[in-house]
mmCIF file of C-alpha atoms in Angstrom:
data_model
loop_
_atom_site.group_PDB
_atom_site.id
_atom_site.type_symbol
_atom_site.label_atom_id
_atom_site.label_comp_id
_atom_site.label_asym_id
_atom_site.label_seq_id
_atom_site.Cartn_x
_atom_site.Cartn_y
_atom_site.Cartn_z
ATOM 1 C CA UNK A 28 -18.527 29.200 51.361
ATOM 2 C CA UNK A 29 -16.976 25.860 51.582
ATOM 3 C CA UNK A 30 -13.876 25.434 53.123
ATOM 4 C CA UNK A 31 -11.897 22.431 51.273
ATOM 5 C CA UNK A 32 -8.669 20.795 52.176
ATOM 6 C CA UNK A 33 -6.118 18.335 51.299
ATOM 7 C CA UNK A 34 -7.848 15.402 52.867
ATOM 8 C CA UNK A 35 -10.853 15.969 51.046
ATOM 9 C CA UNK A 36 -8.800 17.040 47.683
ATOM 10 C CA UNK A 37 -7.860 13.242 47.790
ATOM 11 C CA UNK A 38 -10.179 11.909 48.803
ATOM 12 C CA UNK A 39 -12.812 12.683 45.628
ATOM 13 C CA UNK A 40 -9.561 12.916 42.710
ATOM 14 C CA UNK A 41 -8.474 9.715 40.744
ATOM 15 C CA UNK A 42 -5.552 10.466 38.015
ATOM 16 C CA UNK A 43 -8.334 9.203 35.175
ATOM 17 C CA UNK A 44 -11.681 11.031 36.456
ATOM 18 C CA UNK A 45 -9.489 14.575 36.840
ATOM 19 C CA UNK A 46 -7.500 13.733 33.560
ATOM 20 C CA UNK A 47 -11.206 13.455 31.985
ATOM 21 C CA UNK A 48 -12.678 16.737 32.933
ATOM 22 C CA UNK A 49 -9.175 18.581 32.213
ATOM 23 C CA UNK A 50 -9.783 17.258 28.505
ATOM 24 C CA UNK A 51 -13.266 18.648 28.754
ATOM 25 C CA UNK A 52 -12.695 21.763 30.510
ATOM 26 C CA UNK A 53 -9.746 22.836 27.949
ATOM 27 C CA UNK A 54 -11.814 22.158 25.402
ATOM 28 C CA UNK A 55 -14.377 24.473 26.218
ATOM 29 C CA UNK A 56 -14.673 28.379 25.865
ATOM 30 C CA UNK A 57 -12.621 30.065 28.838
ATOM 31 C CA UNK A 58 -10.643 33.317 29.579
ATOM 32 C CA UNK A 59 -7.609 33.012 31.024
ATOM 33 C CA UNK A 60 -5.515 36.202 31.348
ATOM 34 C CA UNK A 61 -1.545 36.141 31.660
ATOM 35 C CA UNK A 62 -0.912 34.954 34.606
ATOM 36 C CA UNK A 63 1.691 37.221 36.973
ATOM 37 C CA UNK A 64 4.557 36.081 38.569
ATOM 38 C CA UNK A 65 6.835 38.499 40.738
ATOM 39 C CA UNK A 66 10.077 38.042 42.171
ATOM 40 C CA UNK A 67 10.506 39.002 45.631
ATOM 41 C CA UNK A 68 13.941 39.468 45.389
ATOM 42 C CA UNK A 69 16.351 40.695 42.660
ATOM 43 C CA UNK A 70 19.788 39.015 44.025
ATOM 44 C CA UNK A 71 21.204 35.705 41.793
ATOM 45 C CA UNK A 72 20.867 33.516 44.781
ATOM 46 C CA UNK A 73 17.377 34.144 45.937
ATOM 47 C CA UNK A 74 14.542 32.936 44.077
ATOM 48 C CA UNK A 75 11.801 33.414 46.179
ATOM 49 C CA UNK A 76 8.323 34.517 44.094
ATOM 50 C CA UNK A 77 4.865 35.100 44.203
ATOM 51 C CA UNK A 78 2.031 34.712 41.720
ATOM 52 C CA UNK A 79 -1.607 35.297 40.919
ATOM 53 C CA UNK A 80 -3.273 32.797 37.997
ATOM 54 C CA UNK A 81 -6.764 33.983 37.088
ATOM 55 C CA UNK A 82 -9.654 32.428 35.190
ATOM 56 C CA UNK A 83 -13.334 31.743 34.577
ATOM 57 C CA UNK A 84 -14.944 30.047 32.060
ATOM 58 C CA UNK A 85 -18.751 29.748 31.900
ATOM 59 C CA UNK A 86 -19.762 27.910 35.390
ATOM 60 C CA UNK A 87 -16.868 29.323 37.535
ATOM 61 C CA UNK A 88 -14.692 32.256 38.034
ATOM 62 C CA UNK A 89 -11.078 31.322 39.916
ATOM 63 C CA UNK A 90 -8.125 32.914 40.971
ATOM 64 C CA UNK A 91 -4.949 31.267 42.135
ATOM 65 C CA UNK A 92 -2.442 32.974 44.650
ATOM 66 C CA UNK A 93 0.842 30.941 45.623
ATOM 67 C CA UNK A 94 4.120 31.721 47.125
ATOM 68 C CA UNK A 95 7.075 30.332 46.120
ATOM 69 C CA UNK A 96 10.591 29.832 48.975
ATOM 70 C CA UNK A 97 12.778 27.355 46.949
ATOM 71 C CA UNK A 98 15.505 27.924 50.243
ATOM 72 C CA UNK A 99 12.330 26.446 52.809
ATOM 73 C CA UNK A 100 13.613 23.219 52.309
ATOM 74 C CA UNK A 101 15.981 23.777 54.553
ATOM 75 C CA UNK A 102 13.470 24.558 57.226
ATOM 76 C CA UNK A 103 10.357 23.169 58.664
ATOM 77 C CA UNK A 104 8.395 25.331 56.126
ATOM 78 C CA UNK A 105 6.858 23.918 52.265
ATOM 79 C CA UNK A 106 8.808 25.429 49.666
ATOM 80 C CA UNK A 107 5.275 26.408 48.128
ATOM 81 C CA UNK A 108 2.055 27.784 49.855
ATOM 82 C CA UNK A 109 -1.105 28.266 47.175
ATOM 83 C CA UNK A 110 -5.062 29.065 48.092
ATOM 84 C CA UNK A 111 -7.551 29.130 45.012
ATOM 85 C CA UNK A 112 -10.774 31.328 45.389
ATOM 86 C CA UNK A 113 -13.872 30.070 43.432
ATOM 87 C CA UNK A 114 -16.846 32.305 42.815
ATOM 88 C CA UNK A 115 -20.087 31.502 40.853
ATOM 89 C CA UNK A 116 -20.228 32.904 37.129
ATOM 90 C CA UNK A 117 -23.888 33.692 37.106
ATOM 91 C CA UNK A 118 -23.892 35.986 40.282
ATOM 92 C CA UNK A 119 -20.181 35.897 41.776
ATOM 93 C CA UNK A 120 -20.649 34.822 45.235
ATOM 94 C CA UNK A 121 -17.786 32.893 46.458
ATOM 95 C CA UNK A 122 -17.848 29.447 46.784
ATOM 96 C CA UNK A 123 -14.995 27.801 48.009
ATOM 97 C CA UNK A 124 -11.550 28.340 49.340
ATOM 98 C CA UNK A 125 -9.320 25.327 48.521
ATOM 99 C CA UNK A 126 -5.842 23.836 48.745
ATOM 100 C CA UNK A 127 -4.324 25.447 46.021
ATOM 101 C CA UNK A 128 -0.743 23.307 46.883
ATOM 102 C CA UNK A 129 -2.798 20.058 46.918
ATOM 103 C CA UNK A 130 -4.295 21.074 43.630
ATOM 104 C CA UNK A 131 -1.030 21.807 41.974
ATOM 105 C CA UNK A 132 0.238 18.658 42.379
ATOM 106 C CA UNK A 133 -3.120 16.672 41.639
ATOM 107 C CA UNK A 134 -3.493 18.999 38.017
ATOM 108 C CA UNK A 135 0.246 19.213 36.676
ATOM 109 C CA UNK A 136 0.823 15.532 36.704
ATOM 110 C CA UNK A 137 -2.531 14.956 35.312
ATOM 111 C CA UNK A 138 -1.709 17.890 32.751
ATOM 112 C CA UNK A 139 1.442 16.349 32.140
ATOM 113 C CA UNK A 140 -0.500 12.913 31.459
ATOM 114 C CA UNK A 141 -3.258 14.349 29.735
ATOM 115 C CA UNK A 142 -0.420 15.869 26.967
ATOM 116 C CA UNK A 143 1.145 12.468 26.424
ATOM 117 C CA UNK A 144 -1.941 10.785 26.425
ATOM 118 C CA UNK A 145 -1.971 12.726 22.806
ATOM 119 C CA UNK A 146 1.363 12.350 21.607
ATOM 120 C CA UNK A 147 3.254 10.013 23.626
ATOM 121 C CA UNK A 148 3.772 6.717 21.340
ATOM 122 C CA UNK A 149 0.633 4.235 22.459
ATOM 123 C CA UNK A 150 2.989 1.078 22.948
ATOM 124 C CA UNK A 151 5.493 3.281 25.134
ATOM 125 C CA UNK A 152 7.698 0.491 27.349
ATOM 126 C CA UNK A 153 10.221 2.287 29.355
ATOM 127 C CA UNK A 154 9.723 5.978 31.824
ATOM 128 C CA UNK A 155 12.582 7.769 32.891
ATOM 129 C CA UNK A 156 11.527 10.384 35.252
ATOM 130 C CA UNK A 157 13.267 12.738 37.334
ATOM 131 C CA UNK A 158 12.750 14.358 40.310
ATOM 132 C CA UNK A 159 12.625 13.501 43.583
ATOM 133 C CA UNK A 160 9.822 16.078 45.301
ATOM 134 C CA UNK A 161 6.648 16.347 46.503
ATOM 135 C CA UNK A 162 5.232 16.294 42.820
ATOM 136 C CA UNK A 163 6.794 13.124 41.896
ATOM 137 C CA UNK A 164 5.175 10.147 43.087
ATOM 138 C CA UNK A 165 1.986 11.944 41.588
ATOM 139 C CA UNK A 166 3.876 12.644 38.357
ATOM 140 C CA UNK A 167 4.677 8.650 37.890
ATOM 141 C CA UNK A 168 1.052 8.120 38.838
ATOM 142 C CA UNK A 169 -0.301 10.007 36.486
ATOM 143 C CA UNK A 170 1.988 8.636 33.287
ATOM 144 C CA UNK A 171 1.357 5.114 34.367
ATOM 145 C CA UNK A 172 -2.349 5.900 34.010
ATOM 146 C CA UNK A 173 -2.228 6.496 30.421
ATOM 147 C CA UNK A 174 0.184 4.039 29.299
ATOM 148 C CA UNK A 175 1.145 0.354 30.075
ATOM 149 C CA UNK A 176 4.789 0.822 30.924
ATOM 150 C CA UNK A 177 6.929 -1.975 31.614
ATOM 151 C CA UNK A 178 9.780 -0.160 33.786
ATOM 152 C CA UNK A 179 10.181 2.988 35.383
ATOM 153 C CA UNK A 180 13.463 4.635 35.478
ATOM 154 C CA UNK A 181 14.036 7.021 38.422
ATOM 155 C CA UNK A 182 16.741 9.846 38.869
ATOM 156 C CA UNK A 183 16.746 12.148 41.574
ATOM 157 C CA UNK A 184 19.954 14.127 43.029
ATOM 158 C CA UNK A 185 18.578 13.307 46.198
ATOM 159 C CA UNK A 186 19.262 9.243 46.758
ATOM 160 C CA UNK A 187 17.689 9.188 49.668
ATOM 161 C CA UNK A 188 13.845 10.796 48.155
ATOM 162 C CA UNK A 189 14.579 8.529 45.487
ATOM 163 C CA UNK A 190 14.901 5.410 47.002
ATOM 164 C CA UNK A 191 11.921 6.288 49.320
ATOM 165 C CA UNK A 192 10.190 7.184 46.039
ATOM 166 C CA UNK A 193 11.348 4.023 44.655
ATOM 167 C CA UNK A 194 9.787 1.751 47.491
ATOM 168 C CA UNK A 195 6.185 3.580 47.521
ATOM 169 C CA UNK A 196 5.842 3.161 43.755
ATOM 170 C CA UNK A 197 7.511 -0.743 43.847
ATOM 171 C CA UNK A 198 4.941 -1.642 46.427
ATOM 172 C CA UNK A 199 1.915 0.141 44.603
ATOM 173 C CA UNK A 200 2.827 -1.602 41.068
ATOM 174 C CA UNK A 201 4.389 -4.863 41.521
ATOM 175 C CA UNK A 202 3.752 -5.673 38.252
ATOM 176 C CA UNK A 203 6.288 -2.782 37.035
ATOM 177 C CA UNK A 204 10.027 -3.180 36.792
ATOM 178 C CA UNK A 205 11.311 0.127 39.369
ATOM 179 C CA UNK A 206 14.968 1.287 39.156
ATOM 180 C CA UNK A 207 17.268 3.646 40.174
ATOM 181 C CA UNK A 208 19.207 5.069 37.519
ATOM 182 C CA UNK A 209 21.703 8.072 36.020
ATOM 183 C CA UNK A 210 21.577 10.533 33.016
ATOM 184 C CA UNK A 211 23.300 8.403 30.644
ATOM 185 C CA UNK A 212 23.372 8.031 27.004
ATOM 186 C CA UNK A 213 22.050 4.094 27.622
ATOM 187 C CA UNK A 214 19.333 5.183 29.611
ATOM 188 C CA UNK A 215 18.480 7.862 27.603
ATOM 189 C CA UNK A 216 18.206 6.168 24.488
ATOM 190 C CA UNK A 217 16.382 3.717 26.373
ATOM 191 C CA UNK A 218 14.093 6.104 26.977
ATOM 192 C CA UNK A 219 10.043 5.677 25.306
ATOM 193 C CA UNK A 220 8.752 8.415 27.183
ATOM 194 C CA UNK A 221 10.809 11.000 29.779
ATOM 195 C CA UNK A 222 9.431 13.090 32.428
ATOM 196 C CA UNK A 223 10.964 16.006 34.215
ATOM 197 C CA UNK A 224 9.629 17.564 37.257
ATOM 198 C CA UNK A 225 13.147 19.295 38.742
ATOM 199 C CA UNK A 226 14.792 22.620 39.761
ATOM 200 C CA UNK A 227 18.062 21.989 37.665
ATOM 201 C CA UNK A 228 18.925 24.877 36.278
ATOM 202 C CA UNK A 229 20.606 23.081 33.043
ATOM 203 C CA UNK A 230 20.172 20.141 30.833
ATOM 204 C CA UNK A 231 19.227 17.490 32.825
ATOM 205 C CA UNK A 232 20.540 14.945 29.099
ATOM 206 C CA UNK A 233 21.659 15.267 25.770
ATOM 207 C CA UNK A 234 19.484 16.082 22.930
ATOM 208 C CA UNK A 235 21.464 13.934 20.569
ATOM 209 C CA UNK A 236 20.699 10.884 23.071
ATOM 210 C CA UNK A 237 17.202 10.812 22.466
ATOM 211 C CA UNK A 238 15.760 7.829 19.687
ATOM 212 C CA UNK A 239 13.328 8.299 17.213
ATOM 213 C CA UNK A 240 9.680 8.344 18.542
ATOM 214 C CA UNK A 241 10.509 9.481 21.971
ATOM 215 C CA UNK A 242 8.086 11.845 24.445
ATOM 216 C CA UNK A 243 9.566 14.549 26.819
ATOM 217 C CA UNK A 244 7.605 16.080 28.867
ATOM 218 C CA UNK A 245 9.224 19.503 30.651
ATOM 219 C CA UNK A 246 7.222 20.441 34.046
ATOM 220 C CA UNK A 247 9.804 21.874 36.499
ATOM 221 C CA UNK A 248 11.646 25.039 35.633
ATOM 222 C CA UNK A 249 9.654 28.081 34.930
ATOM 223 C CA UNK A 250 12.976 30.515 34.918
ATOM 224 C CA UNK A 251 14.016 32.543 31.641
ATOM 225 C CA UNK A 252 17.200 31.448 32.391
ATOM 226 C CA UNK A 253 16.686 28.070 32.978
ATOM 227 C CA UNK A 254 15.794 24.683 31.411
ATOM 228 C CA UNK A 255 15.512 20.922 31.620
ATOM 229 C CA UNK A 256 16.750 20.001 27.887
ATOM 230 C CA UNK A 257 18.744 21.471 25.246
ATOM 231 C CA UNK A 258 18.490 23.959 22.245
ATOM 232 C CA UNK A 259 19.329 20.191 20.193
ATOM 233 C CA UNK A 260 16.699 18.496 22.349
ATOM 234 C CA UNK A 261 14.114 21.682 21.048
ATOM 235 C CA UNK A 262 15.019 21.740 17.579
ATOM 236 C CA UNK A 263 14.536 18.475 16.168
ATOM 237 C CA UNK A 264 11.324 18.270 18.249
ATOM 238 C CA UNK A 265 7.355 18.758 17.595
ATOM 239 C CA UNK A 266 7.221 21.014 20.711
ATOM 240 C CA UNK A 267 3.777 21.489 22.235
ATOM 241 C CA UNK A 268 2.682 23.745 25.166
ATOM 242 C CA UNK A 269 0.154 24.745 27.872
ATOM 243 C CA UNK A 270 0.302 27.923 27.677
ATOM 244 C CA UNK A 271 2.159 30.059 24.626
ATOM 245 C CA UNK A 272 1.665 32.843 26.122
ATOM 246 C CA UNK A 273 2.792 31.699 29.731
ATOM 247 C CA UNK A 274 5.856 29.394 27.958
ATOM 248 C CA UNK A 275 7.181 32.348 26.073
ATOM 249 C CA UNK A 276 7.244 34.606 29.083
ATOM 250 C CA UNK A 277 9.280 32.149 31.624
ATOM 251 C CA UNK A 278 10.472 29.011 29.877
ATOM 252 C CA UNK A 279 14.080 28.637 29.151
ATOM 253 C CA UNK A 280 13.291 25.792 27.285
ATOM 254 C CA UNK A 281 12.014 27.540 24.440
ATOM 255 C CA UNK A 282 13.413 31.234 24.775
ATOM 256 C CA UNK A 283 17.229 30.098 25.307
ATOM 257 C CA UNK A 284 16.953 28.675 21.457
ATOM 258 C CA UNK A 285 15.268 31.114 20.178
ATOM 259 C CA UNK A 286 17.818 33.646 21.209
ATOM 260 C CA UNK A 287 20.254 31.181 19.841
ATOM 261 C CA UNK A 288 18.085 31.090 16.701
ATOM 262 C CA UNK A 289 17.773 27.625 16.541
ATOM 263 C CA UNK A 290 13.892 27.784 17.153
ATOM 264 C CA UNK A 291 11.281 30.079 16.255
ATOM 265 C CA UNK A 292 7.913 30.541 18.298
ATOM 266 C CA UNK A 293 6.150 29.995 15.176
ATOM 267 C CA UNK A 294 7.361 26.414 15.300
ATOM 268 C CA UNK A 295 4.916 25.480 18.397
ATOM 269 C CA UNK A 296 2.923 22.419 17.189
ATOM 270 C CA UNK A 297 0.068 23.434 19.406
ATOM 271 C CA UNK A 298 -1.446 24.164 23.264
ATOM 272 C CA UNK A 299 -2.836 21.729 25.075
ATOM 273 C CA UNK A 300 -6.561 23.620 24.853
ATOM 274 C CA UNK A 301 -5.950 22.947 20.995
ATOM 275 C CA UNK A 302 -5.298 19.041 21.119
ATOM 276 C CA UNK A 303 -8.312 18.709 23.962
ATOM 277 C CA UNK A 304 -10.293 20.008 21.603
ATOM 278 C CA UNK A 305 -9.553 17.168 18.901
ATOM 279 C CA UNK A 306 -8.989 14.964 21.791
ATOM 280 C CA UNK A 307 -7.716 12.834 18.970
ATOM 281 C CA UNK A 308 -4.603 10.920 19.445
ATOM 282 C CA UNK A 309 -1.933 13.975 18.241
ATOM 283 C CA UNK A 310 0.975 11.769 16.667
ATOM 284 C CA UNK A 311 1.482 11.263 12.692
ATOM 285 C CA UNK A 312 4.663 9.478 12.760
ATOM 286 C CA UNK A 313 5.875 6.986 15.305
ATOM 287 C CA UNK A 314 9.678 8.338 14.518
ATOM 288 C CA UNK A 315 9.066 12.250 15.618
ATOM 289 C CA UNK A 316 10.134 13.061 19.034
ATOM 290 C CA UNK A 317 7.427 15.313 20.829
ATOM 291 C CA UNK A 318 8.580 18.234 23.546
ATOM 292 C CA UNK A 319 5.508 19.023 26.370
ATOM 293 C CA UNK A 320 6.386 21.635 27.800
ATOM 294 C CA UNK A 321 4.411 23.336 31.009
ATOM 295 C CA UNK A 322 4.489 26.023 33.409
ATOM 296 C CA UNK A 323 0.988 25.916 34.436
ATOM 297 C CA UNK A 324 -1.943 27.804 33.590
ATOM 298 C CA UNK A 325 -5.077 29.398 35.848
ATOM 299 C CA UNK A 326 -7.033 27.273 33.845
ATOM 300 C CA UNK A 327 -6.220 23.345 34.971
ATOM 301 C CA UNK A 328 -6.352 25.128 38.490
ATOM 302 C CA UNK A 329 -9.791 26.589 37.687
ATOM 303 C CA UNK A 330 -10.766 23.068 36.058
ATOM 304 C CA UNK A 331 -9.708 20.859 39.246
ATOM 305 C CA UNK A 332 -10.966 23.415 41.721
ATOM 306 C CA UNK A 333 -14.230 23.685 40.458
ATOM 307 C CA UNK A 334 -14.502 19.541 39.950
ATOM 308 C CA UNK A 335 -13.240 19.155 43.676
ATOM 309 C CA UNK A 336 -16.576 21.449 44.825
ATOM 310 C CA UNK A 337 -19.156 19.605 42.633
ATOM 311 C CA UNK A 338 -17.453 16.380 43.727
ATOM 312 C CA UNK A 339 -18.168 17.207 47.682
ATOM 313 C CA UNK A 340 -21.563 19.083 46.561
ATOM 314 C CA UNK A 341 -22.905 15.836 45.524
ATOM 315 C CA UNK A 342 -21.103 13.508 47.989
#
C-alpha cells in the first residue's frame, strides 16, 4: 500500500489535468452515501467536528476521515487534519493512504472551477474573491484557469494573509491587475464572477448589489446556521449544487431561505454530477445570475485520490 503525501500530491496535480478527470469522474456511475459530520462539542462557541465522506465508483472504493479545530489557529496546530483510504473495487485490497488535507484544497478549488467553467459568463473580466486561508491562493488558481480575467479583487479580514496573498498571486500573473479591496456596493457590482472561501458566519455582500449575468460561487461555510450570501442573493438566482443531499443537510445558504420561504429545494437548477454529464456550457442567458454552492462531497475526494495513485503508478 502506497503511502502518498503532500509533496507528491503536487507534484503530479495541475488545476486543468484534475479539473478534467473531475468532469469525467462525475459523470460516470458512482455511489456516494451521505456523508457524516459530527460535532464534538454542543456549546455556541466551539465548533470543533469530525467527519467521514465515503465512496466508490467502478475502479476505486474511498473513504475520507477529517477533523475539523476552527480555534487551532491560534496554536501551532492546522485547523484541519484529513487521511483518505483507497481500496481496489475488483478485490478490495487497500491501496493507498493519502493526504486527505492536501487533497481538499487541490479538489474544492478545482470543483469550484469546474462549476463555473459551466455557468460562469465566458468573457468574465473582473474576480472578487474572499478569503484569506490556506485554500485561497488555490481557489484564485483554479478560477483563473478557466477564464481570462483581467483583475482580481481580494478581501480578506486578515490584511496581513491578504497582502501576502496578494504578492504570491501578483508575481505568478503579471499580466493580471491584483488589488486589495472591501465589500462594497462598487465592487460588488463590479463584480463578473465572485468567489467565497470564508468562515463568516453572515453575508459577506448584498444581494441587491449583484448585476445581471454575475457568478457566485459559495465554498466556505458548511453550518445550518450560517452563510456567505443572502436569502435576496438566493432568490433571484439559478442556484446549482454539489451535493443536494449534502447542501440541504448543512448549508445555510439554502436552508435559511427556505425557512424564510423565499426558496424552495425544488428550485435547484442542478448538481454538479448533472452538468458533467452534459459537460456543455450550462448558461442560457448572459443576464441570469448563477449561485454554486459546495460543501464537498466523498466523491471529488474519491476522484483526485484515485488520479494522484495512477499518476505515481505510472511515473
Amino acid at each position: 500500500m502506497k503511502v502518498i503525501d503532500q509533496t507528491q500530491i503536487d507534484a503530479v496535480l495541475d488545476f486543468d489535468s484534475l479539473r478534467i478527470a473531475l468532469q469525467k469522474g462525475f459523470a460516470q456511475q458512482f455511489t456516494m452515501p451521505k456523508r457524516h459530520v459530527y460535532e464534538l462539542d454542543k456549546t455556541d462557541t466551539n465548533h470543533d467536528a469530525f467527519a467521514v465522506l465515503p465512496a466508490w465508483n467502478e475502479q476505486v472504493i474511498g473513504v475520507k476521515a477529517f477533523t475539523y479545530f476552527p480555534s487551532n489557529t491560534d496554536s501551532e496546530y492546522a485547523s484541519l487534519y484529513s487521511k483518505i483510504m483507497l481500496f481496489s473495487r475488483a478485490h478490495g485490497e487497500p491501496l493507498a493512504l493519502v493526504d486527505g488535507t492536501r487533497v481538499t484544497l487541490w479538489r474544492t478549488a478545482v470543483v469550484s472551477a469546474l462549476a463555473s467553467y459551466y455557468l460562469s459568463r465566458k468573457d468574465s473580466q473582473h474576480l472578487v474573491f474572499f478569503g484569506s486561508g490556506n485554500l485561497a491562493e488555490y481557489m484564485v488558481r483554479a478560477h483563473l484557469s478557466v477564464r481570462d480575467f483581467k483583475c482580481v479583487t481580494l478581501i480578506g479580514r486578515n490584511q496581513d494573509k491578504v497582502a501576502v496573498l496578494h504578492n504570491s498571486l501578483q508575481r505568478a500573473f503579471t499580466d493580471i491587475e491584483f488589488v486589495i479591496g472591501q465589500s462594497c456596493e462598487k465592487v460588488i457590482k463590479s463584480a463578473d464572477v465572485i468567489s467565497c472561501a470564508t468562515g463568516s458566519p453572515t453575508p459577506l455582500f448584498k444581494g441587491g448589489w449583484l448585476k445581471p449575468g454575475t457568478h457566485v460561487d459559495l465554498i466556505g461555510n458548511h453550518r445550518c446556521d450560517s452563510r456567505e450570501c443572502d436569502s435576496v442573493t438566493i432568490a433571484q438566482s439559478k442556484v446549482y449544487v454539489d451535493s443536494k443531499e449534502n447542501v440541504l443537510a448543512e448549508a445555510g445558504e439554502l436552508l435559511i431561505p427556505i425557512s424564510e420561504g423565499v426558496f424552495d429545494e425544488a428550485n435547484i437548477s442542478g448538481e454538479l454530477a448533472e452538468l458533467a454529464k452534459k459537460n456543455n456550457y450550462e448558461r442560457k442567458c448572459e443576464s441570469d445570475i448563477t449561485v454554486f454552492k459546495s460543501v464537498g462531497t466523498a466523491l471529488s475526494d474519491l476522484i483526485t485520490a484515485h488520479y494522484i495513485y495512477k499518476s505515481l503508478k505510472n511515473e
